[in-house]
mmCIF file of C-alpha atoms and ligand atoms in Angstrom:
data_model
loop_
_atom_site.group_PDB
_atom_site.id
_atom_site.type_symbol
_atom_site.label_atom_id
_atom_site.label_comp_id
_atom_site.label_asym_id
_atom_site.label_seq_id
_atom_site.Cartn_x
_atom_site.Cartn_y
_atom_site.Cartn_z
ATOM 1 C CA MET W 1 9.565 -15.511 11.920
ATOM 2 C CA LYS W 2 7.575 -13.859 9.121
ATOM 3 C CA LYS W 3 9.750 -12.237 6.500
ATOM 4 C CA ILE W 4 8.278 -9.130 4.798
ATOM 5 C CA ALA W 5 9.683 -7.567 1.631
ATOM 6 C CA VAL W 6 9.455 -3.782 1.752
ATOM 7 C CA LEU W 7 9.830 -1.935 -1.560
ATOM 8 C CA ALA W 8 12.570 0.511 -0.743
ATOM 9 C CA LEU W 9 13.035 2.559 -3.892
ATOM 10 C CA GLN W 10 11.529 5.778 -2.720
ATOM 11 C CA GLY W 11 9.127 7.228 -0.135
ATOM 12 C CA ALA W 12 8.186 6.277 3.403
ATOM 13 C CA PHE W 13 9.571 2.756 3.689
ATOM 14 C CA ILE W 14 11.741 3.050 6.835
ATOM 15 C CA GLU W 15 8.724 3.698 9.049
ATOM 16 C CA HIS W 16 7.090 0.484 7.755
ATOM 17 C CA GLU W 17 10.203 -1.395 8.606
ATOM 18 C CA GLN W 18 10.151 -0.036 12.152
ATOM 19 C CA ARG W 19 6.500 -1.075 12.659
ATOM 20 C CA LEU W 20 7.231 -4.560 11.318
ATOM 21 C CA ARG W 21 10.284 -5.043 13.560
ATOM 22 C CA GLU W 22 8.351 -3.897 16.617
ATOM 23 C CA LEU W 23 5.874 -6.734 15.823
ATOM 24 C CA GLY W 24 8.644 -9.253 15.566
ATOM 25 C CA ALA W 25 8.754 -9.580 11.758
ATOM 26 C CA GLU W 26 11.980 -9.701 9.686
ATOM 27 C CA VAL W 27 12.399 -7.158 6.876
ATOM 28 C CA VAL W 28 13.873 -7.629 3.423
ATOM 29 C CA GLU W 29 14.491 -4.345 1.552
ATOM 30 C CA ILE W 30 13.740 -4.535 -2.174
ATOM 31 C CA ARG W 31 16.040 -2.181 -4.065
ATOM 32 C CA ARG W 32 16.863 -4.306 -7.087
ATOM 33 C CA LEU W 33 15.789 -7.585 -8.756
ATOM 34 C CA ALA W 34 18.375 -9.634 -6.821
ATOM 35 C CA ASP W 35 16.730 -8.653 -3.578
ATOM 36 C CA TRP W 36 13.345 -9.880 -4.853
ATOM 37 C CA HIS W 37 14.662 -13.425 -5.244
ATOM 38 C CA GLN W 38 15.016 -13.857 -1.459
ATOM 39 C CA PRO W 39 12.260 -15.813 0.321
ATOM 40 C CA LYS W 40 9.407 -13.724 1.644
ATOM 41 C CA ASP W 41 5.989 -14.100 3.207
ATOM 42 C CA GLY W 42 4.503 -10.715 2.282
ATOM 43 C CA LEU W 43 5.124 -7.348 0.563
ATOM 44 C CA ILE W 44 4.674 -3.755 1.498
ATOM 45 C CA LEU W 45 4.386 -1.044 -1.190
ATOM 46 C CA PRO W 46 4.936 2.233 0.686
ATOM 47 C CA GLY W 47 3.738 5.790 0.215
ATOM 48 C CA GLY W 48 5.750 8.164 -1.865
ATOM 49 C CA GLU W 49 5.195 9.268 -5.426
ATOM 50 C CA SER W 50 3.436 6.580 -7.491
ATOM 51 C CA THR W 51 4.632 7.829 -10.889
ATOM 52 C CA VAL W 52 8.260 7.771 -9.761
ATOM 53 C CA MET W 53 7.910 4.373 -8.121
ATOM 54 C CA LEU W 54 6.211 2.989 -11.250
ATOM 55 C CA LYS W 55 9.035 4.195 -13.495
ATOM 56 C CA LEU W 56 11.621 2.688 -11.085
ATOM 57 C CA LEU W 57 9.761 -0.630 -11.000
ATOM 58 C CA TYR W 58 9.961 -0.783 -14.774
ATOM 59 C CA ASP W 59 13.582 0.362 -15.015
ATOM 60 C CA LEU W 60 14.714 -2.157 -12.416
ATOM 61 C CA HIS W 61 12.746 -5.030 -14.036
ATOM 62 C CA LEU W 62 10.745 -5.475 -10.833
ATOM 63 C CA PHE W 63 7.400 -4.709 -12.317
ATOM 64 C CA HIS W 64 6.434 -8.084 -13.737
ATOM 65 C CA PRO W 65 7.899 -10.344 -11.015
ATOM 66 C CA ILE W 66 5.989 -8.323 -8.338
ATOM 67 C CA GLN W 67 2.850 -8.255 -10.354
ATOM 68 C CA GLU W 68 2.924 -11.992 -10.857
ATOM 69 C CA ALA W 69 3.694 -12.758 -7.165
ATOM 70 C CA ILE W 70 0.658 -10.641 -6.109
ATOM 71 C CA GLN W 71 -1.551 -12.339 -8.650
ATOM 72 C CA LYS W 72 -0.418 -15.691 -7.304
ATOM 73 C CA GLY W 73 -1.495 -14.627 -3.798
ATOM 74 C CA LEU W 74 1.496 -13.059 -2.020
ATOM 75 C CA PRO W 75 0.007 -11.075 0.864
ATOM 76 C CA THR W 76 0.501 -7.409 -0.111
ATOM 77 C CA PHE W 77 -0.067 -4.183 1.752
ATOM 78 C CA GLY W 78 -0.101 -0.891 -0.196
ATOM 79 C CA THR W 79 -0.244 2.497 1.536
ATOM 80 C CA CYS W 80 -1.086 5.704 -0.298
ATOM 81 C CA ALA W 81 1.121 5.643 -3.449
ATOM 82 C CA GLY W 82 1.226 1.860 -2.889
ATOM 83 C CA LEU W 83 -2.557 1.786 -3.126
ATOM 84 C CA ILE W 84 -2.377 3.705 -6.375
ATOM 85 C CA LEU W 85 0.084 1.133 -7.841
ATOM 86 C CA LEU W 86 -2.337 -1.731 -7.012
ATOM 87 C CA ALA W 87 -5.480 -0.045 -8.433
ATOM 88 C CA LYS W 88 -6.832 -1.366 -11.680
ATOM 89 C CA GLN W 89 -7.865 2.128 -12.619
ATOM 90 C CA VAL W 90 -6.918 5.708 -11.690
ATOM 91 C CA GLU W 91 -9.290 8.436 -12.702
ATOM 92 C CA ASN W 92 -8.142 10.405 -15.733
ATOM 93 C CA GLU W 93 -4.868 8.436 -15.976
ATOM 94 C CA PRO W 94 -4.434 5.595 -18.474
ATOM 95 C CA ALA W 95 -0.873 4.652 -17.350
ATOM 96 C CA ARG W 96 -0.182 0.973 -16.721
ATOM 97 C CA ARG W 97 0.107 -0.044 -13.102
ATOM 98 C CA LEU W 98 0.379 -3.329 -11.235
ATOM 99 C CA GLY W 99 -3.424 -3.251 -11.486
ATOM 100 C CA THR W 100 -4.194 -6.275 -9.311
ATOM 101 C CA MET W 101 -6.962 -4.778 -7.240
ATOM 102 C CA ASP W 102 -10.473 -4.167 -8.500
ATOM 103 C CA ILE W 103 -10.670 -0.496 -7.430
ATOM 104 C CA THR W 104 -10.803 2.863 -9.023
ATOM 105 C CA VAL W 105 -8.715 5.577 -7.350
ATOM 106 C CA ARG W 106 -8.646 9.305 -7.334
ATOM 107 C CA ARG W 107 -5.130 10.668 -6.877
ATOM 108 C CA ASN W 108 -4.420 13.712 -4.763
ATOM 109 C CA ALA W 109 -8.115 13.559 -3.925
ATOM 110 C CA TYR W 110 -8.011 16.112 -1.186
ATOM 111 C CA GLY W 111 -6.322 18.877 -3.084
ATOM 112 C CA ARG W 112 -2.595 19.334 -3.657
ATOM 113 C CA GLN W 113 -1.793 21.903 -1.017
ATOM 114 C CA LEU W 114 -4.263 21.326 1.743
ATOM 115 C CA GLY W 115 -4.288 17.649 1.225
ATOM 116 C CA SER W 116 -2.570 16.605 4.494
ATOM 117 C CA PHE W 117 -4.484 15.968 7.673
ATOM 118 C CA HIS W 118 -4.683 13.615 10.675
ATOM 119 C CA THR W 119 -7.811 11.975 12.057
ATOM 120 C CA PHE W 120 -9.058 8.933 13.969
ATOM 121 C CA ALA W 121 -11.666 6.564 12.459
ATOM 122 C CA ALA W 122 -12.896 3.040 12.682
ATOM 123 C CA MET W 123 -11.384 0.206 10.579
ATOM 124 C CA LYS W 124 -13.374 -2.985 10.220
ATOM 125 C CA ASN W 125 -11.891 -5.972 12.050
ATOM 126 C CA ILE W 126 -9.142 -3.784 13.406
ATOM 127 C CA GLY W 127 -10.354 -1.130 15.798
ATOM 128 C CA GLU W 128 -12.728 1.775 16.438
ATOM 129 C CA ASN W 129 -10.110 4.542 16.805
ATOM 130 C CA ILE W 130 -7.297 4.101 14.350
ATOM 131 C CA PRO W 131 -4.989 7.120 13.895
ATOM 132 C CA MET W 132 -4.879 8.064 10.198
ATOM 133 C CA THR W 133 -2.278 10.456 8.615
ATOM 134 C CA PHE W 134 -3.217 11.547 5.116
ATOM 135 C CA ILE W 135 -0.535 13.155 2.930
ATOM 136 C CA ARG W 136 -1.641 14.256 -0.518
ATOM 137 C CA ALA W 137 -3.664 11.153 -0.343
ATOM 138 C CA PRO W 138 -5.793 9.337 -2.834
ATOM 139 C CA TYR W 139 -9.150 7.708 -2.025
ATOM 140 C CA ILE W 140 -11.005 4.808 -3.543
ATOM 141 C CA SER W 141 -13.875 6.197 -5.656
ATOM 142 C CA GLU W 142 -15.201 2.783 -6.791
ATOM 143 C CA ALA W 143 -14.758 -0.770 -5.759
ATOM 144 C CA ARG W 144 -16.074 -4.079 -7.212
ATOM 145 C CA PRO W 145 -18.299 -6.227 -4.916
ATOM 146 C CA ASN W 146 -15.386 -8.553 -4.221
ATOM 147 C CA VAL W 147 -13.563 -5.802 -2.426
ATOM 148 C CA ASP W 148 -14.175 -5.574 1.310
ATOM 149 C CA LEU W 149 -14.497 -1.919 2.443
ATOM 150 C CA LEU W 150 -12.597 -1.495 5.753
ATOM 151 C CA SER W 151 -12.837 2.206 6.437
ATOM 152 C CA ILE W 152 -14.870 5.216 5.214
ATOM 153 C CA VAL W 153 -13.814 8.694 6.222
ATOM 154 C CA GLU W 154 -15.961 11.714 5.320
ATOM 155 C CA GLY W 155 -17.862 9.535 2.832
ATOM 156 C CA HIS W 156 -14.806 8.316 1.040
ATOM 157 C CA ILE W 157 -13.288 4.738 1.101
ATOM 158 C CA VAL W 158 -9.875 4.983 2.622
ATOM 159 C CA ALA W 159 -9.070 1.312 3.432
ATOM 160 C CA ALA W 160 -10.037 -1.901 1.692
ATOM 161 C CA ARG W 161 -9.109 -5.557 1.289
ATOM 162 C CA GLN W 162 -9.411 -7.952 -1.603
ATOM 163 C CA GLU W 163 -8.209 -11.402 -0.615
ATOM 164 C CA ASN W 164 -4.460 -11.181 -0.230
ATOM 165 C CA GLN W 165 -4.317 -7.385 -0.843
ATOM 166 C CA LEU W 166 -4.782 -4.711 1.809
ATOM 167 C CA VAL W 167 -4.705 -1.027 1.010
ATOM 168 C CA THR W 168 -4.912 2.249 3.006
ATOM 169 C CA ALA W 169 -5.092 5.713 1.570
ATOM 170 C CA PHE W 170 -3.437 6.914 4.795
ATOM 171 C CA HIS W 171 -0.066 6.158 6.311
ATOM 172 C CA PRO W 172 -0.428 3.846 9.360
ATOM 173 C CA GLU W 173 3.371 3.564 9.498
ATOM 174 C CA LEU W 174 3.678 7.174 10.581
ATOM 175 C CA ASP W 175 1.699 6.669 13.803
ATOM 176 C CA THR W 176 2.979 4.486 16.634
ATOM 177 C CA ASP W 177 -0.182 2.426 16.667
ATOM 178 C CA ALA W 178 0.790 -0.858 14.992
ATOM 179 C CA SER W 179 -2.638 -2.435 14.744
ATOM 180 C CA VAL W 180 -2.929 -2.166 10.896
ATOM 181 C CA HIS W 181 0.471 -3.816 10.467
ATOM 182 C CA ARG W 182 -0.586 -6.492 12.981
ATOM 183 C CA TYR W 183 -3.658 -7.155 10.917
ATOM 184 C CA PHE W 184 -1.542 -7.453 7.799
ATOM 185 C CA LEU W 185 0.828 -9.910 9.479
ATOM 186 C CA GLN W 186 -2.247 -11.990 10.487
ATOM 187 C CA MET W 187 -3.327 -12.144 6.796
ATOM 188 C CA ILE W 188 -0.140 -14.246 6.161
HETATM 189 N N1 LIG F 201 0.235 11.908 -4.142
HETATM 190 C C1 LIG F 201 1.043 10.759 -4.217
HETATM 191 C C2 LIG F 201 0.808 9.979 -5.561
HETATM 192 O O1 LIG F 201 -0.158 10.360 -6.232
HETATM 193 C C3 LIG F 201 0.804 9.813 -3.089
HETATM 194 C C4 LIG F 201 1.132 10.499 -1.750
HETATM 195 C C5 LIG F 201 1.640 9.560 -0.743
HETATM 196 O O2 LIG F 201 2.037 8.438 -0.948
HETATM 197 N N2 LIG F 201 1.799 10.098 0.465
HETATM 198 O O3 LIG F 201 1.493 9.108 -5.859
#
């Protein structure tokens, strides 16, 4: 059985756990460093507030071990704020992040108040009609050629993969369709 670590400091992690369990995976919640030392086959960085998550990662001494594991190839799936944590660059924000993925991200890209919407769009290698819930979402404004673009909505990149890293600007865990999580488990 595949064992997936889910960062459970803040944000929408419970829904990720539900999707994973439905697909027969085991979940390890990461709340402190001791949790991280358990064996795991993959990692999910959920949506929430990336600045808060980043601060907690530092304060709990999780930042460097997680960054190193991703760099060494641990399959990792970041949604929304999780995508922001993985981005090498965020427009107009010099703060340090995990920075393992060769993308530039625009935070709160759809406006702060009217930034939440739901749509269906195609995702390469996954499906033609994937439900996508966007909540104060970022999008990827630039990606290096080594990044595979998986979905474009209204001209903006909203899902991508770079080797062991998968990111979505939307929240697939908030819809009952588990195909994006299934795809992530197949990356392992
Ligand atoms: N706006 C949040 C951020 O910038 C992300 C929103 C989300 O994860 N739903 O961190």
